[in-house]
PDB file of N, CA and C in Angstrom:
ATOM      1  N   PRO A   1     -26.138 -36.321  77.603  1.00  0.00           N
ATOM      2  CA  PRO A   1     -27.173 -36.180  78.722  1.00  0.00           C
ATOM      3  C   PRO A   1     -28.892 -36.670  77.802  1.00  0.00           C
ATOM      4  N   ALA A   2     -28.693 -35.221  77.207  1.00  0.00           N
ATOM      5  CA  ALA A   2     -30.375 -35.222  76.545  1.00  0.00           C
ATOM      6  C   ALA A   2     -30.824 -36.168  75.787  1.00  0.00           C
ATOM      7  N   VAL A   3     -29.292 -36.863  74.969  1.00  0.00           N
ATOM      8  CA  VAL A   3     -29.679 -38.202  74.192  1.00  0.00           C
ATOM      9  C   VAL A   3     -30.063 -39.198  74.948  1.00  0.00           C
ATOM     10  N   ASP A   4     -29.490 -39.362  75.734  1.00  0.00           N
ATOM     11  CA  ASP A   4     -29.422 -40.828  76.778  1.00  0.00           C
ATOM     12  C   ASP A   4     -30.503 -40.697  77.303  1.00  0.00           C
ATOM     13  N   SER A   5     -31.531 -39.607  77.714  1.00  0.00           N
ATOM     14  CA  SER A   5     -32.466 -39.705  78.344  1.00  0.00           C
ATOM     15  C   SER A   5     -33.535 -40.086  77.439  1.00  0.00           C
ATOM     16  N   VAL A   6     -33.292 -40.167  76.298  1.00  0.00           N
ATOM     17  CA  VAL A   6     -34.583 -40.356  75.277  1.00  0.00           C
ATOM     18  C   VAL A   6     -34.443 -41.842  74.574  1.00  0.00           C
ATOM     19  N   LYS A   7     -33.128 -42.048  75.097  1.00  0.00           N
ATOM     20  CA  LYS A   7     -32.360 -43.520  74.081  1.00  0.00           C
ATOM     21  C   LYS A   7     -32.768 -43.790  72.962  1.00  0.00           C
ATOM     22  N   ALA A   8     -32.127 -42.449  72.452  1.00  0.00           N
ATOM     23  CA  ALA A   8     -32.021 -42.151  70.982  1.00  0.00           C
ATOM     24  C   ALA A   8     -30.839 -43.274  70.524  1.00  0.00           C
ATOM     25  N   HIS A   9     -31.326 -43.739  69.222  1.00  0.00           N
ATOM     26  CA  HIS A   9     -30.229 -44.921  68.376  1.00  0.00           C
ATOM     27  C   HIS A   9     -29.645 -44.151  67.856  1.00  0.00           C
ATOM     28  N   GLY A  10     -30.045 -42.573  67.274  1.00  0.00           N
ATOM     29  CA  GLY A  10     -28.607 -42.026  66.222  1.00  0.00           C
ATOM     30  C   GLY A  10     -28.727 -40.380  66.528  1.00  0.00           C
ATOM     31  N   TYR A  11     -27.746 -39.807  66.329  1.00  0.00           N
ATOM     32  CA  TYR A  11     -27.878 -38.489  66.512  1.00  0.00           C
ATOM     33  C   TYR A  11     -26.870 -37.707  65.083  1.00  0.00           C
ATOM     34  N   PHE A  12     -27.411 -37.104  64.302  1.00  0.00           N
ATOM     35  CA  PHE A  12     -27.139 -36.608  63.489  1.00  0.00           C
ATOM     36  C   PHE A  12     -26.696 -35.099  63.183  1.00  0.00           C
ATOM     37  N   SER A  13     -25.604 -34.785  62.869  1.00  0.00           N
ATOM     38  CA  SER A  13     -25.105 -33.077  62.421  1.00  0.00           C
ATOM     39  C   SER A  13     -24.468 -33.264  61.609  1.00  0.00           C
ATOM     40  N   GLY A  14     -23.910 -31.984  60.757  1.00  0.00           N
ATOM     41  CA  GLY A  14     -23.383 -32.003  60.215  1.00  0.00           C
ATOM     42  C   GLY A  14     -22.533 -30.457  59.414  1.00  0.00           C
ATOM     43  N   HIS A  15     -22.348 -29.655  60.762  1.00  0.00           N
ATOM     44  CA  HIS A  15     -21.568 -28.519  60.492  1.00  0.00           C
ATOM     45  C   HIS A  15     -19.914 -28.675  60.630  1.00  0.00           C
ATOM     46  N   ASP A  16     -19.257 -29.376  61.210  1.00  0.00           N
ATOM     47  CA  ASP A  16     -17.910 -29.568  61.571  1.00  0.00           C
ATOM     48  C   ASP A  16     -17.682 -30.193  59.916  1.00  0.00           C
ATOM     49  N   HIS A  17     -16.357 -29.766  59.547  1.00  0.00           N
ATOM     50  CA  HIS A  17     -16.175 -30.252  57.961  1.00  0.00           C
ATOM     51  C   HIS A  17     -15.517 -31.453  58.101  1.00  0.00           C
ATOM     52  N   VAL A  18     -16.004 -32.323  58.427  1.00  0.00           N
ATOM     53  CA  VAL A  18     -15.406 -33.700  58.613  1.00  0.00           C
ATOM     54  C   VAL A  18     -16.379 -34.980  58.513  1.00  0.00           C
ATOM     55  N   LEU A  19     -15.838 -36.000  58.322  1.00  0.00           N
ATOM     56  CA  LEU A  19     -17.185 -37.332  58.218  1.00  0.00           C
ATOM     57  C   LEU A  19     -16.579 -38.017  59.295  1.00  0.00           C
ATOM     58  N   GLU A  20     -17.764 -38.175  60.217  1.00  0.00           N
ATOM     59  CA  GLU A  20     -17.394 -39.175  61.423  1.00  0.00           C
ATOM     60  C   GLU A  20     -18.164 -39.743  62.032  1.00  0.00           C
ATOM     61  N   VAL A  21     -18.110 -40.761  62.558  1.00  0.00           N
ATOM     62  CA  VAL A  21     -18.942 -41.738  63.088  1.00  0.00           C
ATOM     63  C   VAL A  21     -18.492 -42.301  64.511  1.00  0.00           C
ATOM     64  N   HIS A  22     -18.944 -41.697  65.238  1.00  0.00           N
ATOM     65  CA  HIS A  22     -18.890 -42.368  66.746  1.00  0.00           C
ATOM     66  C   HIS A  22     -20.027 -43.277  67.543  1.00  0.00           C
ATOM     67  N   ARG A  23     -20.224 -44.591  68.815  1.00  0.00           N
ATOM     68  CA  ARG A  23     -21.071 -45.065  69.839  1.00  0.00           C
ATOM     69  C   ARG A  23     -20.434 -44.888  70.459  1.00  0.00           C
ATOM     70  N   ASP A  24     -21.338 -44.395  71.701  1.00  0.00           N
ATOM     71  CA  ASP A  24     -21.109 -43.724  73.103  1.00  0.00           C
ATOM     72  C   ASP A  24     -22.545 -44.362  73.752  1.00  0.00           C
ATOM     73  N   VAL A  25     -22.349 -45.146  74.879  1.00  0.00           N
ATOM     74  CA  VAL A  25     -23.671 -45.361  75.742  1.00  0.00           C
ATOM     75  C   VAL A  25     -24.973 -45.929  74.956  1.00  0.00           C
ATOM     76  N   GLY A  26     -24.605 -46.753  73.738  1.00  0.00           N
ATOM     77  CA  GLY A  26     -25.655 -47.136  72.832  1.00  0.00           C
ATOM     78  C   GLY A  26     -26.320 -46.572  71.890  1.00  0.00           C
ATOM     79  N   THR A  27     -25.643 -45.155  71.975  1.00  0.00           N
ATOM     80  CA  THR A  27     -26.057 -44.363  70.911  1.00  0.00           C
ATOM     81  C   THR A  27     -25.181 -44.087  69.727  1.00  0.00           C
ATOM     82  N   ASP A  28     -25.443 -43.868  68.619  1.00  0.00           N
ATOM     83  CA  ASP A  28     -24.563 -43.484  67.693  1.00  0.00           C
ATOM     84  C   ASP A  28     -24.882 -42.225  67.182  1.00  0.00           C
ATOM     85  N   TYR A  29     -23.463 -41.530  66.493  1.00  0.00           N
ATOM     86  CA  TYR A  29     -23.383 -40.105  66.206  1.00  0.00           C
ATOM     87  C   TYR A  29     -22.845 -39.983  65.094  1.00  0.00           C
ATOM     88  N   PHE A  30     -23.291 -39.429  64.097  1.00  0.00           N
ATOM     89  CA  PHE A  30     -22.789 -39.062  62.782  1.00  0.00           C
ATOM     90  C   PHE A  30     -22.887 -37.722  62.655  1.00  0.00           C
ATOM     91  N   VAL A  31     -21.309 -37.224  61.611  1.00  0.00           N
ATOM     92  CA  VAL A  31     -20.799 -35.684  61.505  1.00  0.00           C
ATOM     93  C   VAL A  31     -20.591 -36.195  60.075  1.00  0.00           C
ATOM     94  N   SER A  32     -21.638 -35.641  59.183  1.00  0.00           N
ATOM     95  CA  SER A  32     -21.462 -35.493  57.930  1.00  0.00           C
ATOM     96  C   SER A  32     -21.046 -34.319  57.540  1.00  0.00           C
ATOM     97  N   GLY A  33     -20.270 -33.585  57.558  1.00  0.00           N
ATOM     98  CA  GLY A  33     -19.870 -31.979  56.998  1.00  0.00           C
ATOM     99  C   GLY A  33     -18.861 -32.118  55.956  1.00  0.00           C
ATOM    100  N   GLY A  34     -18.214 -33.116  55.512  1.00  0.00           N
ATOM    101  CA  GLY A  34     -17.075 -33.051  54.149  1.00  0.00           C
ATOM    102  C   GLY A  34     -18.074 -32.658  52.653  1.00  0.00           C
ATOM    103  N   GLY A  35     -19.215 -32.165  52.682  1.00  0.00           N
ATOM    104  CA  GLY A  35     -18.865 -31.770  51.475  1.00  0.00           C
ATOM    105  C   GLY A  35     -18.558 -30.864  50.922  1.00  0.00           C
ATOM    106  N   GLY A  36     -18.223 -30.045  51.551  1.00  0.00           N
ATOM    107  CA  GLY A  36     -17.261 -28.688  51.149  1.00  0.00           C
ATOM    108  C   GLY A  36     -15.883 -28.906  51.277  1.00  0.00           C
ATOM    109  N   GLY A  37     -15.249 -30.110  51.955  1.00  0.00           N
ATOM    110  CA  GLY A  37     -14.111 -30.214  52.647  1.00  0.00           C
ATOM    111  C   GLY A  37     -13.362 -29.825  53.707  1.00  0.00           C
ATOM    112  N   SER A  38     -12.913 -30.655  54.202  1.00  0.00           N
ATOM    113  CA  SER A  38     -12.212 -30.261  55.478  1.00  0.00           C
ATOM    114  C   SER A  38     -11.596 -29.194  55.618  1.00  0.00           C
ATOM    115  N   LYS A  39     -11.294 -28.822  57.108  1.00  0.00           N
ATOM    116  CA  LYS A  39     -10.774 -27.243  56.958  1.00  0.00           C
ATOM    117  C   LYS A  39      -9.490 -27.643  57.910  1.00  0.00           C
ATOM    118  N   THR A  40      -9.609 -29.078  58.185  1.00  0.00           N
ATOM    119  CA  THR A  40      -8.320 -29.522  59.077  1.00  0.00           C
ATOM    120  C   THR A  40      -7.607 -30.477  58.367  1.00  0.00           C
ATOM    121  N   ASP A  41      -6.161 -30.855  58.775  1.00  0.00           N
ATOM    122  CA  ASP A  41      -5.469 -32.141  58.733  1.00  0.00           C
ATOM    123  C   ASP A  41      -5.276 -32.977  59.729  1.00  0.00           C
ATOM    124  N   LYS A  42      -6.243 -32.628  60.966  1.00  0.00           N
ATOM    125  CA  LYS A  42      -5.825 -32.910  62.410  1.00  0.00           C
ATOM    126  C   LYS A  42      -6.780 -33.697  62.279  1.00  0.00           C
ATOM    127  N   SER A  43      -6.192 -35.488  62.532  1.00  0.00           N
ATOM    128  CA  SER A  43      -7.263 -36.239  62.908  1.00  0.00           C
ATOM    129  C   SER A  43      -7.601 -36.327  64.643  1.00  0.00           C
ATOM    130  N   ILE A  44      -8.739 -36.541  65.138  1.00  0.00           N
ATOM    131  CA  ILE A  44      -9.061 -36.351  66.458  1.00  0.00           C
ATOM    132  C   ILE A  44      -9.570 -37.641  66.763  1.00  0.00           C
ATOM    133  N   GLN A  45      -8.791 -38.801  67.273  1.00  0.00           N
ATOM    134  CA  GLN A  45      -9.252 -39.837  67.803  1.00  0.00           C
ATOM    135  C   GLN A  45      -9.592 -40.007  69.268  1.00  0.00           C
ATOM    136  N   LEU A  46     -11.194 -40.427  69.191  1.00  0.00           N
ATOM    137  CA  LEU A  46     -11.512 -40.513  70.959  1.00  0.00           C
ATOM    138  C   LEU A  46     -11.805 -42.113  70.874  1.00  0.00           C
ATOM    139  N   ALA A  47     -11.886 -42.687  72.088  1.00  0.00           N
ATOM    140  CA  ALA A  47     -12.611 -43.911  72.495  1.00  0.00           C
ATOM    141  C   ALA A  47     -13.947 -44.012  71.727  1.00  0.00           C
ATOM    142  N   THR A  48     -14.849 -43.297  71.535  1.00  0.00           N
ATOM    143  CA  THR A  48     -16.064 -43.566  71.145  1.00  0.00           C
ATOM    144  C   THR A  48     -15.693 -43.778  69.560  1.00  0.00           C
ATOM    145  N   THR A  49     -14.745 -42.998  68.828  1.00  0.00           N
ATOM    146  CA  THR A  49     -14.712 -43.151  67.288  1.00  0.00           C
ATOM    147  C   THR A  49     -14.624 -44.795  66.563  1.00  0.00           C
ATOM    148  N   LYS A  50     -15.690 -44.400  65.752  1.00  0.00           N
ATOM    149  CA  LYS A  50     -15.657 -45.804  64.777  1.00  0.00           C
ATOM    150  C   LYS A  50     -14.965 -45.379  63.502  1.00  0.00           C
ATOM    151  N   TYR A  51     -15.307 -44.227  63.079  1.00  0.00           N
ATOM    152  CA  TYR A  51     -14.393 -43.849  62.019  1.00  0.00           C
ATOM    153  C   TYR A  51     -14.559 -41.633  61.760  1.00  0.00           C
ATOM    154  N   TYR A  52     -13.344 -41.909  61.375  1.00  0.00           N
ATOM    155  CA  TYR A  52     -13.147 -40.144  61.018  1.00  0.00           C
ATOM    156  C   TYR A  52     -12.143 -40.168  59.933  1.00  0.00           C
ATOM    157  N   ARG A  53     -12.468 -39.133  58.733  1.00  0.00           N
ATOM    158  CA  ARG A  53     -11.631 -38.508  58.143  1.00  0.00           C
ATOM    159  C   ARG A  53     -11.828 -36.894  57.621  1.00  0.00           C
ATOM    160  N   ALA A  54     -10.815 -36.324  57.477  1.00  0.00           N
ATOM    161  CA  ALA A  54     -10.620 -35.292  57.445  1.00  0.00           C
ATOM    162  C   ALA A  54      -9.394 -34.670  56.529  1.00  0.00           C
ATOM    163  N   GLY A  55      -8.606 -33.912  56.535  1.00  0.00           N
ATOM    164  CA  GLY A  55      -7.608 -33.452  55.597  1.00  0.00           C
ATOM    165  C   GLY A  55      -7.600 -33.127  54.075  1.00  0.00           C
ATOM    166  N   GLY A  56      -8.704 -32.298  53.671  1.00  0.00           N
ATOM    167  CA  GLY A  56      -9.167 -31.666  52.870  1.00  0.00           C
ATOM    168  C   GLY A  56     -10.173 -32.893  51.679  1.00  0.00           C
ATOM    169  N   ASP A  57     -10.156 -33.932  52.212  1.00  0.00           N
ATOM    170  CA  ASP A  57     -10.879 -34.880  51.746  1.00  0.00           C
ATOM    171  C   ASP A  57     -13.033 -34.189  51.769  1.00  0.00           C
ATOM    172  N   VAL A  58     -13.777 -34.257  50.517  1.00  0.00           N
ATOM    173  CA  VAL A  58     -14.971 -34.236  50.198  1.00  0.00           C
ATOM    174  C   VAL A  58     -15.532 -35.372  50.324  1.00  0.00           C
ATOM    175  N   GLY A  59     -16.825 -35.287  51.138  1.00  0.00           N
ATOM    176  CA  GLY A  59     -17.576 -36.466  51.384  1.00  0.00           C
ATOM    177  C   GLY A  59     -18.863 -36.365  51.727  1.00  0.00           C
ATOM    178  N   PHE A  60     -19.927 -37.472  51.881  1.00  0.00           N
ATOM    179  CA  PHE A  60     -21.108 -37.625  52.244  1.00  0.00           C
ATOM    180  C   PHE A  60     -21.265 -38.845  52.642  1.00  0.00           C
ATOM    181  N   MET A  61     -22.621 -39.227  53.388  1.00  0.00           N
ATOM    182  CA  MET A  61     -22.971 -40.301  54.285  1.00  0.00           C
ATOM    183  C   MET A  61     -24.589 -40.372  53.622  1.00  0.00           C
ATOM    184  N   ARG A  62     -24.701 -42.080  53.401  1.00  0.00           N
ATOM    185  CA  ARG A  62     -25.993 -42.354  52.835  1.00  0.00           C
ATOM    186  C   ARG A  62     -26.097 -43.344  54.037  1.00  0.00           C
ATOM    187  N   HIS A  63     -27.538 -43.137  54.656  1.00  0.00           N
ATOM    188  CA  HIS A  63     -28.162 -43.970  55.524  1.00  0.00           C
ATOM    189  C   HIS A  63     -29.764 -44.772  55.067  1.00  0.00           C
ATOM    190  N   CYS A  64     -29.709 -46.328  54.961  1.00  0.00           N
ATOM    191  CA  CYS A  64     -30.591 -46.446  54.696  1.00  0.00           C
ATOM    192  C   CYS A  64     -31.087 -47.805  55.431  1.00  0.00           C
ATOM    193  N   PHE A  65     -32.596 -47.661  55.801  1.00  0.00           N
ATOM    194  CA  PHE A  65     -33.231 -48.475  56.869  1.00  0.00           C
ATOM    195  C   PHE A  65     -33.292 -49.917  56.030  1.00  0.00           C
ATOM    196  N   VAL A  66     -32.844 -50.628  56.757  1.00  0.00           N
ATOM    197  CA  VAL A  66     -33.249 -52.119  55.909  1.00  0.00           C
ATOM    198  C   VAL A  66     -33.444 -53.262  57.196  1.00  0.00           C
ATOM    199  N   GLY A  67     -34.871 -53.367  57.512  1.00  0.00           N
ATOM    200  CA  GLY A  67     -35.337 -54.176  58.167  1.00  0.00           C
ATOM    201  C   GLY A  67     -35.248 -53.758  59.604  1.00  0.00           C
ATOM    202  N   ASP A  68     -34.718 -54.173  60.554  1.00  0.00           N
ATOM    203  CA  ASP A  68     -34.591 -53.655  61.954  1.00  0.00           C
ATOM    204  C   ASP A  68     -33.124 -52.929  62.170  1.00  0.00           C
ATOM    205  N   GLU A  69     -32.339 -52.688  60.976  1.00  0.00           N
ATOM    206  CA  GLU A  69     -31.223 -51.910  60.901  1.00  0.00           C
ATOM    207  C   GLU A  69     -30.947 -50.746  60.217  1.00  0.00           C
ATOM    208  N   MET A  70     -30.043 -49.655  60.601  1.00  0.00           N
ATOM    209  CA  MET A  70     -29.610 -48.544  59.536  1.00  0.00           C
ATOM    210  C   MET A  70     -28.413 -49.152  59.230  1.00  0.00           C
ATOM    211  N   LYS A  71     -28.171 -48.950  57.907  1.00  0.00           N
ATOM    212  CA  LYS A  71     -26.750 -49.118  57.076  1.00  0.00           C
ATOM    213  C   LYS A  71     -26.157 -47.971  56.896  1.00  0.00           C
ATOM    214  N   THR A  72     -25.054 -47.220  57.271  1.00  0.00           N
ATOM    215  CA  THR A  72     -24.792 -46.228  57.031  1.00  0.00           C
ATOM    216  C   THR A  72     -23.071 -46.336  56.148  1.00  0.00           C
ATOM    217  N   THR A  73     -23.298 -45.890  54.809  1.00  0.00           N
ATOM    218  CA  THR A  73     -22.183 -46.043  54.117  1.00  0.00           C
ATOM    219  C   THR A  73     -21.728 -44.418  53.783  1.00  0.00           C
ATOM    220  N   VAL A  74     -19.858 -44.419  54.025  1.00  0.00           N
ATOM    221  CA  VAL A  74     -19.600 -43.340  53.915  1.00  0.00           C
ATOM    222  C   VAL A  74     -18.527 -43.137  52.545  1.00  0.00           C
ATOM    223  N   PHE A  75     -19.034 -42.059  51.703  1.00  0.00           N
ATOM    224  CA  PHE A  75     -18.319 -41.744  50.598  1.00  0.00           C
ATOM    225  C   PHE A  75     -16.864 -40.942  50.699  1.00  0.00           C
ATOM    226  N   ALA A  76     -16.244 -40.726  49.942  1.00  0.00           N
ATOM    227  CA  ALA A  76     -15.486 -39.943  49.881  1.00  0.00           C
ATOM    228  C   ALA A  76     -14.590 -39.728  48.690  1.00  0.00           C
ATOM    229  N   THR A  77     -13.951 -38.771  48.425  1.00  0.00           N
ATOM    230  CA  THR A  77     -13.437 -38.051  47.285  1.00  0.00           C
ATOM    231  C   THR A  77     -12.376 -37.544  47.569  1.00  0.00           C
ATOM    232  N   SER A  78     -11.279 -37.054  46.709  1.00  0.00           N
ATOM    233  CA  SER A  78      -9.683 -36.351  47.275  1.00  0.00           C
ATOM    234  C   SER A  78     -10.557 -34.760  46.878  1.00  0.00           C
ATOM    235  N   GLY A  79     -11.481 -34.859  46.101  1.00  0.00           N
ATOM    236  CA  GLY A  79     -12.109 -33.089  45.534  1.00  0.00           C
ATOM    237  C   GLY A  79     -11.287 -32.566  45.008  1.00  0.00           C
ATOM    238  N   LYS A  80     -10.304 -33.258  44.076  1.00  0.00           N
ATOM    239  CA  LYS A  80      -9.647 -32.744  43.392  1.00  0.00           C
ATOM    240  C   LYS A  80      -9.949 -32.385  41.670  1.00  0.00           C
ATOM    241  N   ALA A  81     -10.581 -33.456  41.314  1.00  0.00           N
ATOM    242  CA  ALA A  81     -11.024 -33.609  40.340  1.00  0.00           C
ATOM    243  C   ALA A  81     -12.432 -33.448  40.073  1.00  0.00           C
ATOM    244  N   PRO A  82     -13.378 -32.814  39.407  1.00  0.00           N
ATOM    245  CA  PRO A  82     -14.628 -32.770  39.400  1.00  0.00           C
ATOM    246  C   PRO A  82     -15.096 -34.210  38.767  1.00  0.00           C
ATOM    247  N   GLU A  83     -14.707 -35.099  38.064  1.00  0.00           N
ATOM    248  CA  GLU A  83     -14.794 -36.030  37.473  1.00  0.00           C
ATOM    249  C   GLU A  83     -14.320 -37.362  38.511  1.00  0.00           C
ATOM    250  N   GLU A  84     -13.972 -37.237  39.309  1.00  0.00           N
ATOM    251  CA  GLU A  84     -13.878 -38.406  40.561  1.00  0.00           C
ATOM    252  C   GLU A  84     -14.827 -38.908  41.054  1.00  0.00           C
ATOM    253  N   ALA A  85     -15.060 -39.801  41.016  1.00  0.00           N
ATOM    254  CA  ALA A  85     -16.486 -40.560  41.483  1.00  0.00           C
ATOM    255  C   ALA A  85     -16.205 -40.660  43.070  1.00  0.00           C
ATOM    256  N   PRO A  86     -16.682 -40.562  43.776  1.00  0.00           N
ATOM    257  CA  PRO A  86     -16.685 -40.702  45.484  1.00  0.00           C
ATOM    258  C   PRO A  86     -16.863 -42.375  45.549  1.00  0.00           C
ATOM    259  N   LYS A  87     -15.866 -42.718  46.302  1.00  0.00           N
ATOM    260  CA  LYS A  87     -15.954 -44.077  46.325  1.00  0.00           C
ATOM    261  C   LYS A  87     -16.106 -44.740  48.081  1.00  0.00           C
ATOM    262  N   GLU A  88     -16.337 -45.577  48.237  1.00  0.00           N
ATOM    263  CA  GLU A  88     -17.061 -46.395  49.557  1.00  0.00           C
ATOM    264  C   GLU A  88     -15.888 -46.528  50.710  1.00  0.00           C
ATOM    265  N   VAL A  89     -15.936 -45.959  51.432  1.00  0.00           N
ATOM    266  CA  VAL A  89     -14.655 -46.084  52.558  1.00  0.00           C
ATOM    267  C   VAL A  89     -14.773 -46.289  53.796  1.00  0.00           C
ATOM    268  N   PHE A  90     -16.460 -46.423  54.014  1.00  0.00           N
ATOM    269  CA  PHE A  90     -16.652 -47.156  55.016  1.00  0.00           C
ATOM    270  C   PHE A  90     -18.141 -47.814  55.608  1.00  0.00           C
ATOM    271  N   GLU A  91     -18.421 -48.770  56.096  1.00  0.00           N
ATOM    272  CA  GLU A  91     -19.965 -49.286  56.351  1.00  0.00           C
ATOM    273  C   GLU A  91     -19.903 -49.305  57.870  1.00  0.00           C
ATOM    274  N   TYR A  92     -21.234 -48.932  58.085  1.00  0.00           N
ATOM    275  CA  TYR A  92     -21.527 -49.141  59.565  1.00  0.00           C
ATOM    276  C   TYR A  92     -23.398 -49.688  60.015  1.00  0.00           C
ATOM    277  N   THR A  93     -23.178 -50.235  60.896  1.00  0.00           N
ATOM    278  CA  THR A  93     -24.837 -50.665  61.229  1.00  0.00           C
ATOM    279  C   THR A  93     -25.205 -50.338  62.408  1.00  0.00           C
ATOM    280  N   THR A  94     -26.416 -49.590  62.289  1.00  0.00           N
ATOM    281  CA  THR A  94     -26.836 -49.281  63.778  1.00  0.00           C
ATOM    282  C   THR A  94     -28.299 -50.247  63.751  1.00  0.00           C
ATOM    283  N   PRO A  95     -28.523 -50.744  65.070  1.00  0.00           N
ATOM    284  CA  PRO A  95     -29.906 -51.703  65.262  1.00  0.00           C
ATOM    285  C   PRO A  95     -30.647 -50.429  65.470  1.00  0.00           C
ATOM    286  N   ILE A  96     -32.275 -50.752  65.305  1.00  0.00           N
ATOM    287  CA  ILE A  96     -32.939 -49.789  65.691  1.00  0.00           C
ATOM    288  C   ILE A  96     -34.292 -50.486  66.108  1.00  0.00           C
ATOM    289  N   ALA A  97     -34.430 -51.513  65.954  1.00  0.00           N
ATOM    290  CA  ALA A  97     -35.453 -52.303  66.803  1.00  0.00           C
ATOM    291  C   ALA A  97     -35.153 -53.119  67.934  1.00  0.00           C
ATOM    292  N   TYR A  98     -35.703 -52.694  69.146  1.00  0.00           N
ATOM    293  CA  TYR A  98     -35.398 -53.325  70.439  1.00  0.00           C
ATOM    294  C   TYR A  98     -36.734 -53.510  71.013  1.00  0.00           C
ATOM    295  N   ALA A  99     -37.011 -54.760  71.762  1.00  0.00           N
ATOM    296  CA  ALA A  99     -37.974 -54.903  72.467  1.00  0.00           C
ATOM    297  C   ALA A  99     -38.468 -53.936  73.534  1.00  0.00           C
ATOM    298  N   ALA A 100     -39.205 -54.145  74.488  1.00  0.00           N
ATOM    299  CA  ALA A 100     -39.612 -53.303  75.572  1.00  0.00           C
ATOM    300  C   ALA A 100     -38.597 -53.670  76.353  1.00  0.00           C
ATOM    301  N   GLY A 101     -38.180 -52.672  77.216  1.00  0.00           N
ATOM    302  CA  GLY A 101     -37.109 -53.181  78.021  1.00  0.00           C
ATOM    303  C   GLY A 101     -35.264 -53.349  77.574  1.00  0.00           C
ATOM    304  N   GLU A 102     -35.219 -53.642  76.829  1.00  0.00           N
ATOM    305  CA  GLU A 102     -34.101 -53.842  76.089  1.00  0.00           C
ATOM    306  C   GLU A 102     -33.118 -52.590  75.875  1.00  0.00           C
ATOM    307  N   THR A 103     -31.561 -53.141  76.104  1.00  0.00           N
ATOM    308  CA  THR A 103     -31.088 -52.030  76.229  1.00  0.00           C
ATOM    309  C   THR A 103     -30.341 -51.691  74.667  1.00  0.00           C
ATOM    310  N   HIS A 104     -29.710 -50.785  73.887  1.00  0.00           N
ATOM    311  CA  HIS A 104     -29.170 -50.639  73.048  1.00  0.00           C
ATOM    312  C   HIS A 104     -27.758 -50.461  73.019  1.00  0.00           C
ATOM    313  N   GLU A 105     -27.069 -50.377  74.113  1.00  0.00           N
ATOM    314  CA  GLU A 105     -25.682 -50.241  74.279  1.00  0.00           C
ATOM    315  C   GLU A 105     -24.477 -51.722  73.685  1.00  0.00           C
ATOM    316  N   GLU A 106     -25.115 -52.520  73.176  1.00  0.00           N
ATOM    317  CA  GLU A 106     -24.235 -53.642  72.725  1.00  0.00           C
ATOM    318  C   GLU A 106     -23.754 -53.012  71.521  1.00  0.00           C
ATOM    319  N   ASP A 107     -22.420 -53.125  70.686  1.00  0.00           N
ATOM    320  CA  ASP A 107     -22.001 -52.350  69.822  1.00  0.00           C
ATOM    321  C   ASP A 107     -21.877 -53.808  68.769  1.00  0.00           C
ATOM    322  N   PRO A 108     -22.652 -53.632  67.410  1.00  0.00           N
ATOM    323  CA  PRO A 108     -22.586 -54.687  66.405  1.00  0.00           C
ATOM    324  C   PRO A 108     -21.997 -54.400  65.404  1.00  0.00           C
ATOM    325  N   ASN A 109     -20.774 -53.617  65.686  1.00  0.00           N
ATOM    326  CA  ASN A 109     -19.690 -53.256  64.307  1.00  0.00           C
ATOM    327  C   ASN A 109     -18.132 -53.557  64.962  1.00  0.00           C
ATOM    328  N   PRO A 110     -17.813 -54.351  63.789  1.00  0.00           N
ATOM    329  CA  PRO A 110     -16.178 -54.328  64.617  1.00  0.00           C
ATOM    330  C   PRO A 110     -15.635 -53.383  64.510  1.00  0.00           C
ATOM    331  N   PRO A 111     -14.264 -53.278  64.924  1.00  0.00           N
ATOM    332  CA  PRO A 111     -13.331 -52.023  64.839  1.00  0.00           C
ATOM    333  C   PRO A 111     -13.345 -51.436  63.796  1.00  0.00           C
ATOM    334  N   PRO A 112     -13.165 -50.347  63.348  1.00  0.00           N
ATOM    335  CA  PRO A 112     -12.616 -49.722  61.950  1.00  0.00           C
ATOM    336  C   PRO A 112     -11.184 -50.204  61.472  1.00  0.00           C
ATOM    337  N   LYS A 113     -11.200 -50.336  59.974  1.00  0.00           N
ATOM    338  CA  LYS A 113     -10.093 -50.394  59.689  1.00  0.00           C
ATOM    339  C   LYS A 113      -9.315 -49.210  59.561  1.00  0.00           C
ATOM    340  N   PRO A 114      -7.717 -49.090  59.680  1.00  0.00           N
ATOM    341  CA  PRO A 114      -7.243 -47.851  59.455  1.00  0.00           C
ATOM    342  C   PRO A 114      -7.506 -47.020  58.062  1.00  0.00           C
ATOM    343  N   THR A 115      -7.649 -45.893  57.966  1.00  0.00           N
ATOM    344  CA  THR A 115      -7.863 -45.065  56.425  1.00  0.00           C
ATOM    345  C   THR A 115      -6.411 -44.533  55.887  1.00  0.00           C
TER     346      THR A 115
END
């Protein structure tokens, strides 16, 4: 409700030990707490879920602003070998420029691929 009242394009969190991307009522929610690995193997899929990764993986997100979009890339590794390079596992686009009076509820992203 608080995020809706200010028409935020994105909300960022990092405490949960997972990597998640959700979209609800025109706002994208990013949880990037996989740096220390997941504390659970349980996958919780919601109607708003675009991406979810847990189960012992280590990872992080990169957010880049390009024109009127924010490009998010999720990187992950198994965390078992220190020399293992993180791999891109998911990409997501958030539109950030809107004309006065426009809504931002349209979803510019296709459904996620299974992981």
